[in-house]
Amino acid sequence: MDPTGAAAVIIGNEVLTAKVVDANGPHLIRRLREAGIPLRTLEVVPDEVDVIVEAVARARMRAKYVFTSGGIGPTHDDVTVRAVALAMGRRVVRLPEMVELIRERAMDKLTAEALRLADAPEGSVLIPQPGSWYPVLTVENVFMLPGVPQLFRTQLDAVLARLSGTPVHLRMLYLNLGESAVAAVLDRVALDMPHVAIGSYPTFDRSLDYVVKVTVESVEKAAVEEALTRLQAGLPAGSVVRTE
């Protein structure tokens, strides 16, 4: 069976050493959710070619679309392009169209380091990014996005505008009872309706008006509403603080 959904590989020693707090992973999760594209996995890996190769290979087995973040600049630790090429069994080539874009941008200050931005896995294509000279680099549904959050976000928008997903319908129940008191009801509905995802999330913050948040989600709106009705009917009287 062909893989579906998306997988992400966040690349950078700075994330793993707490020099930088990753903003791209959480943003990608939210945007994929909004686009109706399920995220299968998200890995954070260092700037090491072998580790990136393994992570990208795993991601491609698990998902239709793969997003990488970071490691596509002109410095010595930018090794994502080479790693993606190795993971896909391709050579690294220099894209003439990217060379021209860099040349136009650099004018009389073109350097060998700047030209590294034109290197790509063989067979790569460039997706124009509205409002920016710098296109998105992609090869066979692997989208290599920059690590800088502002650039990551604009390039991600350019990619998602070309992809299609199925929106997920979500409802939430807020309960004033702990998980042990409601687990049997949740189990029963989840077993009867396996096509609906039911999640249970306790909180220990006494300033809140609930103890457990229950989420009910599916691509089928009617199924979500049915599951919600079953849960409300089975839960102890007075246990539902509110629904959203």
PDB file of C-alpha atoms in Angstrom:
ATOM      1  CA  MET A   1       0.000   0.000   0.000  1.00  0.00           C
ATOM      2  CA  ASP A   2       1.300   3.432  -0.924  1.00  0.00           C
ATOM      3  CA  PRO A   3       2.197   5.701   2.010  1.00  0.00           C
ATOM      4  CA  THR A   4      -0.071   8.631   2.796  1.00  0.00           C
ATOM      5  CA  GLY A   5       0.191  11.811   4.815  1.00  0.00           C
ATOM      6  CA  ALA A   6       3.379  13.637   5.651  1.00  0.00           C
ATOM      7  CA  ALA A   7       6.558  13.128   7.647  1.00  0.00           C
ATOM      8  CA  ALA A   8       9.015  15.743   8.859  1.00  0.00           C
ATOM      9  CA  VAL A   9      12.724  15.845   9.597  1.00  0.00           C
ATOM     10  CA  ILE A  10      13.929  18.847  11.616  1.00  0.00           C
ATOM     11  CA  ILE A  11      17.670  19.205  11.071  1.00  0.00           C
ATOM     12  CA  GLY A  12      20.109  21.129  13.216  1.00  0.00           C
ATOM     13  CA  ASN A  13      22.633  20.763  16.027  1.00  0.00           C
ATOM     14  CA  GLU A  14      21.316  24.048  17.386  1.00  0.00           C
ATOM     15  CA  VAL A  15      17.939  22.466  18.148  1.00  0.00           C
ATOM     16  CA  LEU A  16      19.393  19.403  19.858  1.00  0.00           C
ATOM     17  CA  THR A  17      21.735  21.526  21.987  1.00  0.00           C
ATOM     18  CA  ALA A  18      19.049  24.039  23.007  1.00  0.00           C
ATOM     19  CA  LYS A  19      20.788  26.945  21.301  1.00  0.00           C
ATOM     20  CA  VAL A  20      17.569  27.450  19.350  1.00  0.00           C
ATOM     21  CA  VAL A  21      14.016  26.495  20.282  1.00  0.00           C
ATOM     22  CA  ASP A  22      12.477  24.825  17.253  1.00  0.00           C
ATOM     23  CA  ALA A  23       9.505  26.765  15.928  1.00  0.00           C
ATOM     24  CA  ASN A  24       9.210  24.995  12.587  1.00  0.00           C
ATOM     25  CA  GLY A  25       8.014  21.627  13.864  1.00  0.00           C
ATOM     26  CA  PRO A  26       5.030  23.028  15.809  1.00  0.00           C
ATOM     27  CA  HIS A  27       4.147  25.358  12.937  1.00  0.00           C
ATOM     28  CA  LEU A  28       4.267  22.491  10.434  1.00  0.00           C
ATOM     29  CA  ILE A  29       2.000  20.399  12.653  1.00  0.00           C
ATOM     30  CA  ARG A  30      -0.592  23.180  12.792  1.00  0.00           C
ATOM     31  CA  ARG A  31      -0.483  23.967   9.074  1.00  0.00           C
ATOM     32  CA  LEU A  32      -0.713  20.321   8.008  1.00  0.00           C
ATOM     33  CA  ARG A  33      -3.641  19.904  10.355  1.00  0.00           C
ATOM     34  CA  GLU A  34      -5.382  22.890   8.776  1.00  0.00           C
ATOM     35  CA  ALA A  35      -4.682  21.486   5.315  1.00  0.00           C
ATOM     36  CA  GLY A  36      -6.121  18.086   6.230  1.00  0.00           C
ATOM     37  CA  ILE A  37      -2.816  16.247   5.707  1.00  0.00           C
ATOM     38  CA  PRO A  38      -2.025  13.864   8.585  1.00  0.00           C
ATOM     39  CA  LEU A  39       1.484  14.038  10.018  1.00  0.00           C
ATOM     40  CA  ARG A  40       2.841  10.509  10.501  1.00  0.00           C
ATOM     41  CA  THR A  41       6.177  11.234  12.175  1.00  0.00           C
ATOM     42  CA  LEU A  42       8.489  14.078  13.140  1.00  0.00           C
ATOM     43  CA  GLU A  43      12.176  13.533  13.862  1.00  0.00           C
ATOM     44  CA  VAL A  44      14.811  15.972  15.090  1.00  0.00           C
ATOM     45  CA  VAL A  45      18.331  15.070  13.925  1.00  0.00           C
ATOM     46  CA  PRO A  46      21.809  16.669  13.980  1.00  0.00           C
ATOM     47  CA  ASP A  47      23.759  18.095  11.032  1.00  0.00           C
ATOM     48  CA  GLU A  48      25.255  14.692  10.249  1.00  0.00           C
ATOM     49  CA  VAL A  49      24.888  13.259   6.766  1.00  0.00           C
ATOM     50  CA  ASP A  50      24.455   9.619   7.762  1.00  0.00           C
ATOM     51  CA  VAL A  51      21.811  10.416  10.364  1.00  0.00           C
ATOM     52  CA  ILE A  52      19.879  12.648   7.955  1.00  0.00           C
ATOM     53  CA  VAL A  53      20.040   9.979   5.231  1.00  0.00           C
ATOM     54  CA  GLU A  54      18.510   7.423   7.606  1.00  0.00           C
ATOM     55  CA  ALA A  55      15.812   9.834   8.803  1.00  0.00           C
ATOM     56  CA  VAL A  56      14.793  10.845   5.270  1.00  0.00           C
ATOM     57  CA  ALA A  57      14.697   7.204   4.149  1.00  0.00           C
ATOM     58  CA  ARG A  58      12.435   6.329   7.078  1.00  0.00           C
ATOM     59  CA  ALA A  59      10.214   9.321   6.388  1.00  0.00           C
ATOM     60  CA  ARG A  60       9.784   8.355   2.727  1.00  0.00           C
ATOM     61  CA  MET A  61       8.687   4.847   3.723  1.00  0.00           C
ATOM     62  CA  ARG A  62       6.094   6.224   6.141  1.00  0.00           C
ATOM     63  CA  ALA A  63       4.562   9.107   4.224  1.00  0.00           C
ATOM     64  CA  LYS A  64       3.746  10.448   0.777  1.00  0.00           C
ATOM     65  CA  TYR A  65       5.171  13.904   1.481  1.00  0.00           C
ATOM     66  CA  VAL A  66       8.413  14.594   3.345  1.00  0.00           C
ATOM     67  CA  PHE A  67       9.356  17.995   4.723  1.00  0.00           C
ATOM     68  CA  THR A  68      12.848  18.826   5.908  1.00  0.00           C
ATOM     69  CA  SER A  69      13.758  21.930   7.861  1.00  0.00           C
ATOM     70  CA  GLY A  70      17.259  23.388   7.900  1.00  0.00           C
ATOM     71  CA  GLY A  71      20.647  22.639   6.402  1.00  0.00           C
ATOM     72  CA  ILE A  72      20.168  24.069   2.899  1.00  0.00           C
ATOM     73  CA  GLY A  73      22.325  27.195   3.204  1.00  0.00           C
ATOM     74  CA  PRO A  74      25.856  27.910   1.921  1.00  0.00           C
ATOM     75  CA  THR A  75      27.907  27.070   5.041  1.00  0.00           C
ATOM     76  CA  HIS A  76      29.900  23.975   5.967  1.00  0.00           C
ATOM     77  CA  ASP A  77      27.196  22.518   8.207  1.00  0.00           C
ATOM     78  CA  ASP A  78      24.489  22.740   5.530  1.00  0.00           C
ATOM     79  CA  VAL A  79      24.441  19.114   4.403  1.00  0.00           C
ATOM     80  CA  THR A  80      20.748  18.433   3.823  1.00  0.00           C
ATOM     81  CA  VAL A  81      20.917  18.496   0.024  1.00  0.00           C
ATOM     82  CA  ARG A  82      23.716  15.929  -0.048  1.00  0.00           C
ATOM     83  CA  ALA A  83      21.934  13.737   2.510  1.00  0.00           C
ATOM     84  CA  VAL A  84      18.617  13.807   0.640  1.00  0.00           C
ATOM     85  CA  ALA A  85      20.428  12.913  -2.583  1.00  0.00           C
ATOM     86  CA  LEU A  86      22.106   9.951  -0.897  1.00  0.00           C
ATOM     87  CA  ALA A  87      18.825   8.796   0.653  1.00  0.00           C
ATOM     88  CA  MET A  88      17.274   8.753  -2.816  1.00  0.00           C
ATOM     89  CA  GLY A  89      20.248   7.282  -4.657  1.00  0.00           C
ATOM     90  CA  ARG A  90      20.832  10.426  -6.715  1.00  0.00           C
ATOM     91  CA  ARG A  91      23.780  12.645  -7.598  1.00  0.00           C
ATOM     92  CA  VAL A  92      24.087  16.231  -6.452  1.00  0.00           C
ATOM     93  CA  VAL A  93      23.936  18.560  -9.458  1.00  0.00           C
ATOM     94  CA  ARG A  94      23.965  22.323  -9.944  1.00  0.00           C
ATOM     95  CA  LEU A  95      20.663  23.728 -11.233  1.00  0.00           C
ATOM     96  CA  PRO A  96      21.258  26.262 -14.034  1.00  0.00           C
ATOM     97  CA  GLU A  97      18.017  28.129 -13.307  1.00  0.00           C
ATOM     98  CA  MET A  98      19.039  28.543  -9.681  1.00  0.00           C
ATOM     99  CA  VAL A  99      22.479  29.755 -10.721  1.00  0.00           C
ATOM    100  CA  GLU A 100      20.811  32.486 -12.769  1.00  0.00           C
ATOM    101  CA  LEU A 101      18.604  33.525  -9.878  1.00  0.00           C
ATOM    102  CA  ILE A 102      21.638  33.747  -7.588  1.00  0.00           C
ATOM    103  CA  ARG A 103      23.617  35.636 -10.208  1.00  0.00           C
ATOM    104  CA  GLU A 104      20.817  38.184 -10.622  1.00  0.00           C
ATOM    105  CA  ARG A 105      20.545  38.566  -6.876  1.00  0.00           C
ATOM    106  CA  ALA A 106      24.278  38.820  -6.195  1.00  0.00           C
ATOM    107  CA  MET A 107      25.086  41.079  -9.166  1.00  0.00           C
ATOM    108  CA  ASP A 108      28.855  41.746  -8.911  1.00  0.00           C
ATOM    109  CA  LYS A 109      29.295  39.917  -5.573  1.00  0.00           C
ATOM    110  CA  LEU A 110      28.806  36.365  -6.752  1.00  0.00           C
ATOM    111  CA  THR A 111      30.871  33.920  -4.677  1.00  0.00           C
ATOM    112  CA  ALA A 112      31.547  30.206  -4.799  1.00  0.00           C
ATOM    113  CA  GLU A 113      29.807  29.891  -1.430  1.00  0.00           C
ATOM    114  CA  ALA A 114      26.659  31.582  -2.748  1.00  0.00           C
ATOM    115  CA  LEU A 115      26.579  29.170  -5.681  1.00  0.00           C
ATOM    116  CA  ARG A 116      26.233  26.275  -3.257  1.00  0.00           C
ATOM    117  CA  LEU A 117      22.603  27.345  -2.994  1.00  0.00           C
ATOM    118  CA  ALA A 118      22.163  26.052  -6.548  1.00  0.00           C
ATOM    119  CA  ASP A 119      23.194  22.496  -5.632  1.00  0.00           C
ATOM    120  CA  ALA A 120      20.340  19.987  -5.543  1.00  0.00           C
ATOM    121  CA  PRO A 121      19.578  16.279  -5.836  1.00  0.00           C
ATOM    122  CA  GLU A 122      19.395  15.275  -9.496  1.00  0.00           C
ATOM    123  CA  GLY A 123      15.849  15.620 -10.799  1.00  0.00           C
ATOM    124  CA  SER A 124      14.929  18.445  -8.433  1.00  0.00           C
ATOM    125  CA  VAL A 125      12.500  21.144  -9.459  1.00  0.00           C
ATOM    126  CA  LEU A 126      11.957  24.666  -8.176  1.00  0.00           C
ATOM    127  CA  ILE A 127       8.564  25.857  -6.958  1.00  0.00           C
ATOM    128  CA  PRO A 128       8.153  29.637  -7.300  1.00  0.00           C
ATOM    129  CA  GLN A 129       7.471  31.420  -4.046  1.00  0.00           C
ATOM    130  CA  PRO A 130       5.196  34.461  -4.371  1.00  0.00           C
ATOM    131  CA  GLY A 131       6.885  37.640  -3.185  1.00  0.00           C
ATOM    132  CA  SER A 132      10.370  36.133  -2.980  1.00  0.00           C
ATOM    133  CA  TRP A 133      13.203  35.445  -5.399  1.00  0.00           C
ATOM    134  CA  TYR A 134      14.102  32.210  -3.592  1.00  0.00           C
ATOM    135  CA  PRO A 135      12.063  29.200  -4.792  1.00  0.00           C
ATOM    136  CA  VAL A 136      11.224  26.005  -2.915  1.00  0.00           C
ATOM    137  CA  LEU A 137      13.540  23.090  -3.660  1.00  0.00           C
ATOM    138  CA  THR A 138      11.778  19.768  -4.101  1.00  0.00           C
ATOM    139  CA  VAL A 139      12.430  16.308  -5.497  1.00  0.00           C
ATOM    140  CA  GLU A 140       9.832  13.520  -5.649  1.00  0.00           C
ATOM    141  CA  ASN A 141       7.622  14.958  -2.892  1.00  0.00           C
ATOM    142  CA  VAL A 142      10.567  15.740  -0.623  1.00  0.00           C
ATOM    143  CA  PHE A 143      10.414  19.445   0.180  1.00  0.00           C
ATOM    144  CA  MET A 144      13.679  20.903   1.489  1.00  0.00           C
ATOM    145  CA  LEU A 145      12.748  24.015   3.453  1.00  0.00           C
ATOM    146  CA  PRO A 146      15.047  26.490   5.220  1.00  0.00           C
ATOM    147  CA  GLY A 147      15.512  26.440   8.964  1.00  0.00           C
ATOM    148  CA  VAL A 148      14.942  30.170   9.484  1.00  0.00           C
ATOM    149  CA  PRO A 149      11.325  30.281  10.756  1.00  0.00           C
ATOM    150  CA  GLN A 150      10.213  33.253   8.642  1.00  0.00           C
ATOM    151  CA  LEU A 151      11.508  31.617   5.462  1.00  0.00           C
ATOM    152  CA  PHE A 152      10.217  28.203   6.477  1.00  0.00           C
ATOM    153  CA  ARG A 153       6.700  29.555   6.898  1.00  0.00           C
ATOM    154  CA  THR A 154       6.494  31.327   3.562  1.00  0.00           C
ATOM    155  CA  GLN A 155       7.947  28.373   1.684  1.00  0.00           C
ATOM    156  CA  LEU A 156       5.619  25.975   3.469  1.00  0.00           C
ATOM    157  CA  ASP A 157       2.651  28.081   2.376  1.00  0.00           C
ATOM    158  CA  ALA A 158       3.860  27.856  -1.228  1.00  0.00           C
ATOM    159  CA  VAL A 159       4.036  24.060  -0.967  1.00  0.00           C
ATOM    160  CA  LEU A 160       0.704  23.545   0.786  1.00  0.00           C
ATOM    161  CA  ALA A 161      -1.035  25.661  -1.847  1.00  0.00           C
ATOM    162  CA  ARG A 162      -0.212  22.828  -4.278  1.00  0.00           C
ATOM    163  CA  LEU A 163      -1.227  19.890  -2.088  1.00  0.00           C
ATOM    164  CA  SER A 164      -4.661  18.585  -1.225  1.00  0.00           C
ATOM    165  CA  GLY A 165      -5.870  16.983   1.948  1.00  0.00           C
ATOM    166  CA  THR A 166      -9.058  15.963   3.734  1.00  0.00           C
ATOM    167  CA  PRO A 167     -10.175  18.266   6.562  1.00  0.00           C
ATOM    168  CA  VAL A 168     -10.602  16.631   9.957  1.00  0.00           C
ATOM    169  CA  HIS A 169     -13.661  17.387  12.073  1.00  0.00           C
ATOM    170  CA  LEU A 170     -12.959  17.833  15.780  1.00  0.00           C
ATOM    171  CA  ARG A 171     -15.166  18.090  18.867  1.00  0.00           C
ATOM    172  CA  MET A 172     -14.059  18.297  22.497  1.00  0.00           C
ATOM    173  CA  LEU A 173     -15.559  17.335  25.840  1.00  0.00           C
ATOM    174  CA  TYR A 174     -14.307  18.828  29.114  1.00  0.00           C
ATOM    175  CA  LEU A 175     -14.929  16.602  32.119  1.00  0.00           C
ATOM    176  CA  ASN A 176     -14.764  17.098  35.889  1.00  0.00           C
ATOM    177  CA  LEU A 177     -13.900  13.444  36.550  1.00  0.00           C
ATOM    178  CA  GLY A 178     -10.540  11.695  36.297  1.00  0.00           C
ATOM    179  CA  GLU A 179      -9.607   9.242  33.554  1.00  0.00           C
ATOM    180  CA  SER A 180     -10.218   6.141  35.675  1.00  0.00           C
ATOM    181  CA  ALA A 181     -13.847   7.170  36.150  1.00  0.00           C
ATOM    182  CA  VAL A 182     -14.529   7.611  32.434  1.00  0.00           C
ATOM    183  CA  ALA A 183     -12.126   5.119  30.819  1.00  0.00           C
ATOM    184  CA  ALA A 184     -14.731   2.370  30.404  1.00  0.00           C
ATOM    185  CA  VAL A 185     -17.053   4.648  28.430  1.00  0.00           C
ATOM    186  CA  LEU A 186     -14.223   5.905  26.239  1.00  0.00           C
ATOM    187  CA  ASP A 187     -13.040   2.354  25.602  1.00  0.00           C
ATOM    188  CA  ARG A 188     -16.519   1.193  24.597  1.00  0.00           C
ATOM    189  CA  VAL A 189     -17.148   3.984  22.118  1.00  0.00           C
ATOM    190  CA  ALA A 190     -13.623   3.731  20.680  1.00  0.00           C
ATOM    191  CA  LEU A 191     -14.076  -0.020  20.190  1.00  0.00           C
ATOM    192  CA  ASP A 192     -17.477   0.402  18.532  1.00  0.00           C
ATOM    193  CA  MET A 193     -16.290   3.230  16.278  1.00  0.00           C
ATOM    194  CA  PRO A 194     -12.677   2.481  15.237  1.00  0.00           C
ATOM    195  CA  HIS A 195     -12.873   5.023  12.391  1.00  0.00           C
ATOM    196  CA  VAL A 196     -13.174   7.812  14.976  1.00  0.00           C
ATOM    197  CA  ALA A 197     -10.090   8.893  16.945  1.00  0.00           C
ATOM    198  CA  ILE A 198     -10.833   9.479  20.623  1.00  0.00           C
ATOM    199  CA  GLY A 199      -8.159  11.015  22.825  1.00  0.00           C
ATOM    200  CA  SER A 200      -8.067  11.619  26.576  1.00  0.00           C
ATOM    201  CA  TYR A 201      -5.830  14.290  28.128  1.00  0.00           C
ATOM    202  CA  PRO A 202      -5.774  14.860  31.897  1.00  0.00           C
ATOM    203  CA  THR A 203      -4.645  18.105  33.482  1.00  0.00           C
ATOM    204  CA  PHE A 204      -3.409  18.803  36.991  1.00  0.00           C
ATOM    205  CA  ASP A 205      -3.845  22.556  36.855  1.00  0.00           C
ATOM    206  CA  ARG A 206      -6.355  23.353  39.603  1.00  0.00           C
ATOM    207  CA  SER A 207      -7.092  26.764  38.143  1.00  0.00           C
ATOM    208  CA  LEU A 208      -8.934  25.094  35.259  1.00  0.00           C
ATOM    209  CA  ASP A 209     -12.577  24.102  35.426  1.00  0.00           C
ATOM    210  CA  TYR A 210     -11.990  20.600  34.099  1.00  0.00           C
ATOM    211  CA  VAL A 211      -9.899  17.523  34.909  1.00  0.00           C
ATOM    212  CA  VAL A 212      -9.872  15.686  31.575  1.00  0.00           C
ATOM    213  CA  LYS A 213     -10.228  16.915  27.991  1.00  0.00           C
ATOM    214  CA  VAL A 214     -11.586  14.335  25.548  1.00  0.00           C
ATOM    215  CA  THR A 215     -11.140  14.870  21.808  1.00  0.00           C
ATOM    216  CA  VAL A 216     -13.247  13.225  19.116  1.00  0.00           C
ATOM    217  CA  GLU A 217     -12.110  13.497  15.506  1.00  0.00           C
ATOM    218  CA  SER A 218     -12.674  12.003  12.088  1.00  0.00           C
ATOM    219  CA  VAL A 219     -12.868  13.005   8.444  1.00  0.00           C
ATOM    220  CA  GLU A 220     -16.583  12.146   8.713  1.00  0.00           C
ATOM    221  CA  LYS A 221     -18.514  14.865  10.514  1.00  0.00           C
ATOM    222  CA  ALA A 222     -21.534  12.624  11.126  1.00  0.00           C
ATOM    223  CA  ALA A 223     -19.319  10.004  12.777  1.00  0.00           C
ATOM    224  CA  VAL A 224     -17.859  12.628  15.110  1.00  0.00           C
ATOM    225  CA  GLU A 225     -21.308  13.785  16.167  1.00  0.00           C
ATOM    226  CA  GLU A 226     -22.477  10.216  16.714  1.00  0.00           C
ATOM    227  CA  ALA A 227     -19.444   9.394  18.853  1.00  0.00           C
ATOM    228  CA  LEU A 228     -19.947  12.584  20.844  1.00  0.00           C
ATOM    229  CA  THR A 229     -23.576  11.666  21.481  1.00  0.00           C
ATOM    230  CA  ARG A 230     -22.607   8.167  22.617  1.00  0.00           C
ATOM    231  CA  LEU A 231     -19.986   9.531  24.982  1.00  0.00           C
ATOM    232  CA  GLN A 232     -22.344  12.045  26.524  1.00  0.00           C
ATOM    233  CA  ALA A 233     -24.993   9.355  27.001  1.00  0.00           C
ATOM    234  CA  GLY A 234     -22.555   6.967  28.670  1.00  0.00           C
ATOM    235  CA  LEU A 235     -20.673   9.366  30.945  1.00  0.00           C
ATOM    236  CA  PRO A 236     -21.826   9.879  34.562  1.00  0.00           C
ATOM    237  CA  ALA A 237     -24.478  12.545  35.011  1.00  0.00           C
ATOM    238  CA  GLY A 238     -23.010  16.001  35.616  1.00  0.00           C
ATOM    239  CA  SER A 239     -19.490  15.006  34.521  1.00  0.00           C
ATOM    240  CA  VAL A 240     -19.478  17.112  31.347  1.00  0.00           C
ATOM    241  CA  VAL A 241     -18.382  20.664  32.115  1.00  0.00           C
ATOM    242  CA  ARG A 242     -18.805  21.832  28.521  1.00  0.00           C
ATOM    243  CA  THR A 243     -18.373  20.809  24.886  1.00  0.00           C
ATOM    244  CA  GLU A 244     -16.668  22.584  22.013  1.00  0.00           C
TER     245      GLU A 244
END
